[in-house]
Coordinates of C-alpha atoms and ligand atoms in Angstrom, one line a residue:
X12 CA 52.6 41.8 58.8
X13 CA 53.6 44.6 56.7
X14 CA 56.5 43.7 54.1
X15 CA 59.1 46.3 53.6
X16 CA 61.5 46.6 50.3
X17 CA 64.1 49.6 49.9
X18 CA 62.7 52.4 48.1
X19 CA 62.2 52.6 44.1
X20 CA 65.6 52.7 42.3
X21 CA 67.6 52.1 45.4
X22 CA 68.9 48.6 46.0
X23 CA 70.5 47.0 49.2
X24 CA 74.6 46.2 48.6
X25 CA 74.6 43.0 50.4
X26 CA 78.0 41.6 52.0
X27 CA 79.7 40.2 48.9
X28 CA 78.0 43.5 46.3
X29 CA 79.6 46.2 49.6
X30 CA 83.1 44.3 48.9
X31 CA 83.3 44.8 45.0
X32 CA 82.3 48.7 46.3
X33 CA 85.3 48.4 48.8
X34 CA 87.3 47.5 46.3
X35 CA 86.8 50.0 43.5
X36 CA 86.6 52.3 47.0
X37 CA 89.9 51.4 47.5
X38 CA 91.5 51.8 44.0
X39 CA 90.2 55.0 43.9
X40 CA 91.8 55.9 46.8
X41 CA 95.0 54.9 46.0
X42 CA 95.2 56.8 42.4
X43 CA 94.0 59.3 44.5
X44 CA 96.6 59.6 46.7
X45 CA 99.3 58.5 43.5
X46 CA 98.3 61.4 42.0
X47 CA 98.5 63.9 45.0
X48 CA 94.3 64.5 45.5
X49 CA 93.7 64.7 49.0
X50 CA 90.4 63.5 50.1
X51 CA 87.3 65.3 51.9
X52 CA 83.5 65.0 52.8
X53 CA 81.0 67.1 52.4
X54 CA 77.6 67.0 53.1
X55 CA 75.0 64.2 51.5
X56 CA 72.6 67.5 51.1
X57 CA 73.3 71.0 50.3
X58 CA 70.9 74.1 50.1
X59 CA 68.7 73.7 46.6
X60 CA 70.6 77.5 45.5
X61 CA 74.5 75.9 45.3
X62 CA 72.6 73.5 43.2
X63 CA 70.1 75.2 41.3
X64 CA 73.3 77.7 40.4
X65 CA 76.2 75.8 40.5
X66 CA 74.6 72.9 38.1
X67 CA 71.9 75.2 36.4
X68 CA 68.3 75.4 36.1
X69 CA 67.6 74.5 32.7
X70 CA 69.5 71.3 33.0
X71 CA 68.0 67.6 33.6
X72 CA 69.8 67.2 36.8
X73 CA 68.2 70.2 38.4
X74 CA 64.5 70.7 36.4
X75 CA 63.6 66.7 36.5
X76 CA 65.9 65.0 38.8
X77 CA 67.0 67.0 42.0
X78 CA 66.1 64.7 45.4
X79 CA 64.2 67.7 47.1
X80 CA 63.7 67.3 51.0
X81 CA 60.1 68.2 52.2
X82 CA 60.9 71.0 54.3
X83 CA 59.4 70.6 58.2
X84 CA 58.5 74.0 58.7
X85 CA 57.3 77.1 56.2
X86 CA 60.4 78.8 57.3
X87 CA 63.1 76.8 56.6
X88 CA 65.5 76.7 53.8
X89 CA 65.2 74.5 50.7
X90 CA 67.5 71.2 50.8
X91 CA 68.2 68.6 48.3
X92 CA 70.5 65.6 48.4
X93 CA 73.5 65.9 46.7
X94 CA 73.0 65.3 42.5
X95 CA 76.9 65.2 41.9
X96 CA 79.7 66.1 44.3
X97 CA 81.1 68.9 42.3
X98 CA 79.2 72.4 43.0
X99 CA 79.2 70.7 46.8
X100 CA 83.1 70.8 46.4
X101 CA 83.3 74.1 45.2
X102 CA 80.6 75.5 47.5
X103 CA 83.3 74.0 50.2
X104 CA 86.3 75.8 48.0
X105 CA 84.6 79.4 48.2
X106 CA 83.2 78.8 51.7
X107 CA 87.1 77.9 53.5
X108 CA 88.9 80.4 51.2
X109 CA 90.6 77.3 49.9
X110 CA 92.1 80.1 47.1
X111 CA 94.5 81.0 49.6
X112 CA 96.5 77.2 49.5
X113 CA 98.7 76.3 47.0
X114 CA 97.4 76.4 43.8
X115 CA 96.0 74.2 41.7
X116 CA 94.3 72.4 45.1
X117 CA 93.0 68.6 44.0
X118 CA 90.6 67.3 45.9
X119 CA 88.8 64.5 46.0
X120 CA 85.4 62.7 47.2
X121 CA 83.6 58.9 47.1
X122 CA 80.2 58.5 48.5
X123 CA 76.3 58.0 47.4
X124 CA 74.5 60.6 44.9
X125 CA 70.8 60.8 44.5
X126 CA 68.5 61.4 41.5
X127 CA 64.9 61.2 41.3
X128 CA 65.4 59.4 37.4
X129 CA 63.4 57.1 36.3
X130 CA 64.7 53.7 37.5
X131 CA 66.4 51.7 34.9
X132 CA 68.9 49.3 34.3
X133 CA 72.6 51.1 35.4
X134 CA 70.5 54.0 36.2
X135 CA 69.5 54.1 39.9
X136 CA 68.0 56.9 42.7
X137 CA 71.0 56.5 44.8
X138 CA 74.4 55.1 43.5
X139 CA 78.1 55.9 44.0
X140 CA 80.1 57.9 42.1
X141 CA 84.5 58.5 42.7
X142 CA 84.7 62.1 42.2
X143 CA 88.4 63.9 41.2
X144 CA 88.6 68.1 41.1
X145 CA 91.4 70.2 40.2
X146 CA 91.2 73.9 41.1
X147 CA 93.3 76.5 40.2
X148 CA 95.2 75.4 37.2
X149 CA 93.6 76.2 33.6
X150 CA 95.0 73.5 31.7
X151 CA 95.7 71.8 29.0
X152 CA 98.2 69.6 30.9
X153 CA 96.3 69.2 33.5
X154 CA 93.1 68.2 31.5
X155 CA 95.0 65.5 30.1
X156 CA 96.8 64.5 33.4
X157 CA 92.8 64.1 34.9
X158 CA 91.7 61.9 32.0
X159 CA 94.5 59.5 32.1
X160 CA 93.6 58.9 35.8
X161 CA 90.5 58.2 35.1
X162 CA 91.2 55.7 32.2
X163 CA 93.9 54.2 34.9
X164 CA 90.9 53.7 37.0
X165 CA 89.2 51.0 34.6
X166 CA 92.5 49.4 33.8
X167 CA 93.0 48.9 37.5
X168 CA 89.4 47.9 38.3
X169 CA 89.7 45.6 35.4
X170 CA 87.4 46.6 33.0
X171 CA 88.6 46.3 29.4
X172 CA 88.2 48.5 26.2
X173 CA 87.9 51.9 28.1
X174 CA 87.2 54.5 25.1
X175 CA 87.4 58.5 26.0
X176 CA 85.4 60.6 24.1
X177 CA 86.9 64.1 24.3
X178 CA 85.4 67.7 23.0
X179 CA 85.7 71.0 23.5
X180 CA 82.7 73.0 24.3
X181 CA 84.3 76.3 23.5
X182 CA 84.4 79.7 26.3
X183 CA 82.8 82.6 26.8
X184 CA 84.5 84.0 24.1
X185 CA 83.2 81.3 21.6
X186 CA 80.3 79.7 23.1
X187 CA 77.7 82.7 22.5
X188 CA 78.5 83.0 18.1
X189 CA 78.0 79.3 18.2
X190 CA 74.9 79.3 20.6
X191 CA 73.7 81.9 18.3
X192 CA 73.6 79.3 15.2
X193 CA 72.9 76.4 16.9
X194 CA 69.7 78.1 17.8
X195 CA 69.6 79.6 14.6
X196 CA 69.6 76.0 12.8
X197 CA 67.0 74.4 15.1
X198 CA 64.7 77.5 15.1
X199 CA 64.8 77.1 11.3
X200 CA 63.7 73.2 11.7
X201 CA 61.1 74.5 14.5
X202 CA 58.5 72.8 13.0
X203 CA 59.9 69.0 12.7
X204 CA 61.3 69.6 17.0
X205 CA 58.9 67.1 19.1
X206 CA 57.3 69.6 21.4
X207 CA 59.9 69.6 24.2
X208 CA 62.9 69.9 22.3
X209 CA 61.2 72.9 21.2
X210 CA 60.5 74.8 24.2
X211 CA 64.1 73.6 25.5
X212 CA 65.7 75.5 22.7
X213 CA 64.4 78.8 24.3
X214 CA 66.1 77.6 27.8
X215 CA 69.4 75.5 27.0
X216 CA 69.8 75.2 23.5
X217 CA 72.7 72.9 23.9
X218 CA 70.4 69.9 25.2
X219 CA 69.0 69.1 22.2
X220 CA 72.2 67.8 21.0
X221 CA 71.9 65.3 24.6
X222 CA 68.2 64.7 23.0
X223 CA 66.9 61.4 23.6
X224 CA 64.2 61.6 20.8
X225 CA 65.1 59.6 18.0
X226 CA 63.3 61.8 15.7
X227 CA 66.3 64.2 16.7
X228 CA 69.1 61.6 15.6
X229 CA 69.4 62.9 11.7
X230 CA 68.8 66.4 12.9
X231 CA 71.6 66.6 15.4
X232 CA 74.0 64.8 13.1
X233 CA 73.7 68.0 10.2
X234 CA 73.3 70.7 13.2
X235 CA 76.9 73.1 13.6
X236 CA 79.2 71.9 15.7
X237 CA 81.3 73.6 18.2
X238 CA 84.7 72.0 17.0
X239 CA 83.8 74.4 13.8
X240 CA 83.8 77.4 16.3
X241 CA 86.1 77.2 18.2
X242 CA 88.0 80.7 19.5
X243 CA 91.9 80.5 18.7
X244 CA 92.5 80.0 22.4
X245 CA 90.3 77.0 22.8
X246 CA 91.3 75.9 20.1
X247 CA 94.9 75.7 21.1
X248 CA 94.1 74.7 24.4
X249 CA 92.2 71.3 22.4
X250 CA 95.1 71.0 20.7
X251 CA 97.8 70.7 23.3
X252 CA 95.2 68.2 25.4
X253 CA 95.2 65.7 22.8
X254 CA 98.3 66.3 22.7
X255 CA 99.4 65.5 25.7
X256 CA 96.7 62.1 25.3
X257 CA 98.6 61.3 23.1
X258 CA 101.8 61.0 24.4
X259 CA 100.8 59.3 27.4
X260 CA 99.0 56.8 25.3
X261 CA 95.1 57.5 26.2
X262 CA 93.1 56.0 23.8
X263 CA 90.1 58.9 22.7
X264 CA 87.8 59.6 19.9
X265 CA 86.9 63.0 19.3
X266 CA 83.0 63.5 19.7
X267 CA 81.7 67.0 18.1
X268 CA 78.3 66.3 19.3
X269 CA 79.3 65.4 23.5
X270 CA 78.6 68.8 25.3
X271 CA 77.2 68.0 28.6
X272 CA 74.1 69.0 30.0
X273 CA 75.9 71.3 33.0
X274 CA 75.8 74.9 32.2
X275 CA 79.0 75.7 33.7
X276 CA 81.0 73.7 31.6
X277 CA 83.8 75.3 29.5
X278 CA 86.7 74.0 27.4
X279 CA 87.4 70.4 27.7
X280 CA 84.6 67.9 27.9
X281 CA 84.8 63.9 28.0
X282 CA 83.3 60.7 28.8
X283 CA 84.5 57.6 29.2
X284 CA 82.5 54.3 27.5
X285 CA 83.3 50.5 26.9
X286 CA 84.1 50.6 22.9
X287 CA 80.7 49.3 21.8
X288 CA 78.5 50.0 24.2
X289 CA 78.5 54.2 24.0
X290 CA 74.2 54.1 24.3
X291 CA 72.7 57.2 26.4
X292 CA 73.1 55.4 29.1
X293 CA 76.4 53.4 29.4
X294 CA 78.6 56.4 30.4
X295 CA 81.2 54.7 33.0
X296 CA 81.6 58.4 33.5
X297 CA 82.8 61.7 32.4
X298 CA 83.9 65.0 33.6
X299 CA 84.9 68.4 31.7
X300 CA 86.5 71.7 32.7
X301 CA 84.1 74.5 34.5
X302 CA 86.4 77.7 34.6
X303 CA 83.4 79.7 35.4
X304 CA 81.7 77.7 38.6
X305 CA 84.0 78.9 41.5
X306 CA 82.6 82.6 40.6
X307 CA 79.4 81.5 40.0
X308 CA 79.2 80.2 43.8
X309 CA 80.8 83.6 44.8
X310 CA 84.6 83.0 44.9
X311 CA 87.1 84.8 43.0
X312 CA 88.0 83.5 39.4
X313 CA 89.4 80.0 39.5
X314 CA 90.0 77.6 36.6
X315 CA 88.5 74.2 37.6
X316 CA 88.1 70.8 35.8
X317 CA 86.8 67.5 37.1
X318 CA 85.8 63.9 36.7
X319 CA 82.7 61.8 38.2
X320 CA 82.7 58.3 37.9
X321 CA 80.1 56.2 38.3
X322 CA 80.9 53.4 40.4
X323 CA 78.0 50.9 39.7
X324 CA 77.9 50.7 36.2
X325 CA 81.7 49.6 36.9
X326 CA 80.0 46.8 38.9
X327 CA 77.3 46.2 36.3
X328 CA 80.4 45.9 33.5
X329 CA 82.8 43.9 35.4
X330 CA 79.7 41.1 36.5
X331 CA 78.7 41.2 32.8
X332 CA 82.4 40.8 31.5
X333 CA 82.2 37.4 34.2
X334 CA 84.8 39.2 36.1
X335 CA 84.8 37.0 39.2
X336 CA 83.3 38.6 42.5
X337 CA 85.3 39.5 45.3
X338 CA 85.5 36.5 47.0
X339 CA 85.8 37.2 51.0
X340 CA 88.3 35.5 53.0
X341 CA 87.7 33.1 56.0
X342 CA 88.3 33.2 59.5
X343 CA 92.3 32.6 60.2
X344 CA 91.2 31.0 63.1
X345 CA 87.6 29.2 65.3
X346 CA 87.9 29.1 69.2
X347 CA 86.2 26.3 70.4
X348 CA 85.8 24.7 74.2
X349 CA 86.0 21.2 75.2
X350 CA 82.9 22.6 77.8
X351 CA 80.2 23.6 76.0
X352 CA 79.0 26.0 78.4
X353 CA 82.0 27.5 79.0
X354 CA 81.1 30.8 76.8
X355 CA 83.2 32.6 79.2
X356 CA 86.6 31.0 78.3
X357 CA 85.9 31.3 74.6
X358 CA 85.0 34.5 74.5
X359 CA 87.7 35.8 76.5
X360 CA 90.4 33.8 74.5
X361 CA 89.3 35.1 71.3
X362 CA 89.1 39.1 72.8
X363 CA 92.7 38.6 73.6
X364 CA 93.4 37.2 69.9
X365 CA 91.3 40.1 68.3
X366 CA 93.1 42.6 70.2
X367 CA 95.9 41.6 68.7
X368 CA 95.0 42.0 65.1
X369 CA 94.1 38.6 64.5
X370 CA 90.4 37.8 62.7
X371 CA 89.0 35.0 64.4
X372 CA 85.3 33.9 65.0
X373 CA 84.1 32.0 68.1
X374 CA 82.2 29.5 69.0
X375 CA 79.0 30.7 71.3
X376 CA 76.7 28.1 71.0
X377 CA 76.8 25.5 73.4
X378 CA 77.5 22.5 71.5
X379 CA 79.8 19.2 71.5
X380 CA 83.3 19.8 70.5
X381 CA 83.1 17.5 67.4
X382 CA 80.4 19.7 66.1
X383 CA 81.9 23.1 67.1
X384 CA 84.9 21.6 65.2
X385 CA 82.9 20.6 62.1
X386 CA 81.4 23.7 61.3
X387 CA 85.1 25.6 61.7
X388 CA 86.4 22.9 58.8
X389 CA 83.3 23.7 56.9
X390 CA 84.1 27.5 56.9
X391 CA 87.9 26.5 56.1
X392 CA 89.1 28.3 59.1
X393 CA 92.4 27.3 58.7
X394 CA 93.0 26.8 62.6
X395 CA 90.9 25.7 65.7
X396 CA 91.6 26.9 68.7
X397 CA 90.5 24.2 71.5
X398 CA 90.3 25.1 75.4
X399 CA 90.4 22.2 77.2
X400 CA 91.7 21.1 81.0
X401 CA 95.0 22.7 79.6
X402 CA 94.4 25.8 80.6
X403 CA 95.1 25.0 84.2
X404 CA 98.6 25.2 83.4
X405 CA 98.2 28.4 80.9
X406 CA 98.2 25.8 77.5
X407 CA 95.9 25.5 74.7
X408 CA 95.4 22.7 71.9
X409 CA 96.2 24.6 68.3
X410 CA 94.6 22.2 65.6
X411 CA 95.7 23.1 61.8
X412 CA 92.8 22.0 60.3
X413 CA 94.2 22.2 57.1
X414 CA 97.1 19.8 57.6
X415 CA 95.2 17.9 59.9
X416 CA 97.9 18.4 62.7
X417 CA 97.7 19.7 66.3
X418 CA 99.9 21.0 69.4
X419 CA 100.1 22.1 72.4
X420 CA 100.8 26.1 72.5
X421 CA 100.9 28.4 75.7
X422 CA 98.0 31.1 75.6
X423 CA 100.5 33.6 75.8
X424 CA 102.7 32.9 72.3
X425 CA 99.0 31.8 71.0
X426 CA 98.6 35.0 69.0
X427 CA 102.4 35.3 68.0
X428 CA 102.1 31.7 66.6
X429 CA 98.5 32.5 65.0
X430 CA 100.2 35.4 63.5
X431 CA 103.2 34.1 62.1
X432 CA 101.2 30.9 60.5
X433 CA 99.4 33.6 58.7
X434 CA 102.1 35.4 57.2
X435 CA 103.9 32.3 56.2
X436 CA 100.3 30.8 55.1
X437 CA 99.3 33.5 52.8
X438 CA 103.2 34.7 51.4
X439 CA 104.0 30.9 50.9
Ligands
AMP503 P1 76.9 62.7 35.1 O1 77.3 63.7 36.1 O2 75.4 62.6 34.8 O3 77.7 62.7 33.8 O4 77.3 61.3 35.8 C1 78.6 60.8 35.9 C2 78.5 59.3 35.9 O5 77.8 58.9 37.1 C3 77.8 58.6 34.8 O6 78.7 58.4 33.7 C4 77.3 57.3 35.4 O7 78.3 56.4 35.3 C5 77.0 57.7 36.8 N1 75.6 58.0 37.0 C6 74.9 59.1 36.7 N2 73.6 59.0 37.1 C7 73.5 57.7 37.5 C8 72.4 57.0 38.0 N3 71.1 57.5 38.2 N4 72.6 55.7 38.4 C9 73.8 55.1 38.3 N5 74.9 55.8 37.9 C10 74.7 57.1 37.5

């Protein structure tokens, strides 16, 4: 016999692991909607162009880690899974002339991503990620509006200490000058680069501040920074986003060195990290502004910024922090049948009770009563329903198996009285 696992880096979410996921799901959704994003789908894979240009060649997303799918004939077009939602998104924007709605449009998406990384701890081949965009709206209000929602986000998920560490990466106006001296700097330390910082500084010269050489630490700390260069616009527009941070209380340190590996990144930049733990590889998440993508993906000008969270390091912090799982709830209610073999009565009893609303499991196996009622009290079902020679006149017995009480109840109030024990059970 063969024995299967899931694939390298990919991990099953078994019952109790998909619940936690439900539930950050869920809190997502609801900021979501608090803040007026509206949510969408789109595809789990894309055509390799929307990302090779949306998220840019020279980047570690695209050169090392895109999921490409083996085409199944010569002729047909390159696909890869989907990295990140965002150049999906705005593939979508341009594609349904979504310029035409109401500006800014927020939209927002939850589902798998897939990079072919290295497996490590927090860092997997397919994991899920709560994505937020704005379009249409250039800011700085609306940078800090997007970064106190996702800070909300840990405070309602319950994980404590949430740190953002906010830059600005400068525009097309600033960007090139500082480029220039960035490159400038390392070209004139050329000969202490480890080989591949060296040839990266000829493709993305902004990477080798993201190095993960720690020959590179003492160098990137004395290298220019962008903060220094800054265009009066950008600058301003930093300005007025701290600003704003500030007044709706966002905790944030400014990082000169954070600049993203994404090429179309402009302006504001951020990432959020447990204070303490800001390694390479503890982001909880980040996002930054990318007034240059929609056009890059062959819309009209739009101003965009966005977050992408990463939903399983959530899970990894909140298990380490011995936040208690999600613990799932039992059935309200176990029909059982005086006559074991009566699978029809049962099963019919509890259809009518699920149609209703009500969660209830039944009994299938043909066994004794006292053992069919054993195994409900061992789940703490809180009720059993019996079917017995009572049904002849349109009754069944309703045990509580908590309070150790039981009654007789016509089948037709039986799901109005289920339902109402319910309500008082769990408000009371
Ligand atoms: P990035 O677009 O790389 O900044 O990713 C945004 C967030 O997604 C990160 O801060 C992580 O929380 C999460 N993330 C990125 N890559 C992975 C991965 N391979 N496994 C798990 N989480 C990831």
């Amino acid at each position: 016999m063969p024995s299967y696992r899931a694939p390298r880096g990919t991990r099953d979410l078994l019952p109790e692991a998909r619940a936690g996921l439900s539930r950050l799901e869920a809190i997502a959704r609801s900021l979501a909607a608090r803040y007026g994003y509206r949510e969408m789908e789109i595809p789990l894979f894309e055509q390799t162009a929307v990302f090779e240009r949306g998220i840019g060649e020279a980047t570690d997303v695209v050169e090392k880690e895109l999921f490409r799918l083996a085409p199944r004939t010569e002729d047909s077009e390159a696909w890869a899974l989907r990295p990140e939602a965002t150049a999906g998104l705005v593939r979508a924007f341009v594609q349904h002339g979504m310029h035409t709605l109401p500006q800014p449009v927020k939209l927002t998406v939850v589902g798998p991503m897939f990079r072919y990384d290295r497996p490590q701890a927090g860092r997997y081949r397919q994991f899920w990620q709560w994505d937020a965009e704005v379009l249409g709206d250039q800011g700085p209000a609306v940078d800090a509006e997007l970064i106190e929602l996702g800070w909300r986000f840990y405070n309602e998920a319950g994980v404590s200490g949430v740190q953002v560490l906010l830059n600005s990466i400068g525009d097309a106006a600033c960007r090139p000058a500082y480029l220039e001296s960035l490159t400038e700097y390392f070209r004139a330390n050329a000969p202490v680069l480890p080989e591949l910082e060296r040839r990266r500084l000829e493709t993305n010269p902004l990477r080798l501040l993201d190095s993960k050489d720690p020959s590179m630490v003492a160098l990137i700390a004395a290298a220019p920074k962008i903060s220094e260069c800054l265009c009066a616009d950008c600058a301003a527009h930093f300005s007025a986003v701290k600003a704003h941070l500030d007044a709706l209380g966002v905790p944030y340190r400014v990082a000169p060195m954070l600049v993203r590996g994404l090429d179309y990144y402009t302006r504001t930049a951020f990432e959020y990290y447990r204070s303490g733990a800001e390694g390479q590889q503890q982001a909880l998440g980040g996002g930054g502004r990318y007034d240059g993508l929609v056009e890059l993906l062959g819309g009209r000008a739009t101003p965009g910024i966005g977050f992408a969270l990463g939903l399983d390091r959530v899970l990894l912090a909140l298990e380490e922090s011995g936040v208690e799982a999600v613990r799932e709830a039992p059935p309200l209610a176990v029909v059982t049948g005086a006559d074991p073999a009566d699978t029809v009565t049962r099963l019919r009893v509890a259809s009518l009770l699920r149609g209703e609303g009500l969660a209830v499991r039944v009994e299938l196996a043909p066994r004794k009563l006292s053992r069919q009622l054993e195994t409900a009290s061992k789940e703490h079902a809180h009720f059993a329903v019996i079917i017995g020679d009572e049904l002849a006149e349109g009754n069944v017995q309703l045990k509580d198996l908590e309070a150790g009480t039981q009654r007789l109840v016509p089948l037709s109030d039986l799901a109005r009285e289920l339902a109402r024990a319910a309500k008082s059970h769990h408000h009371g």
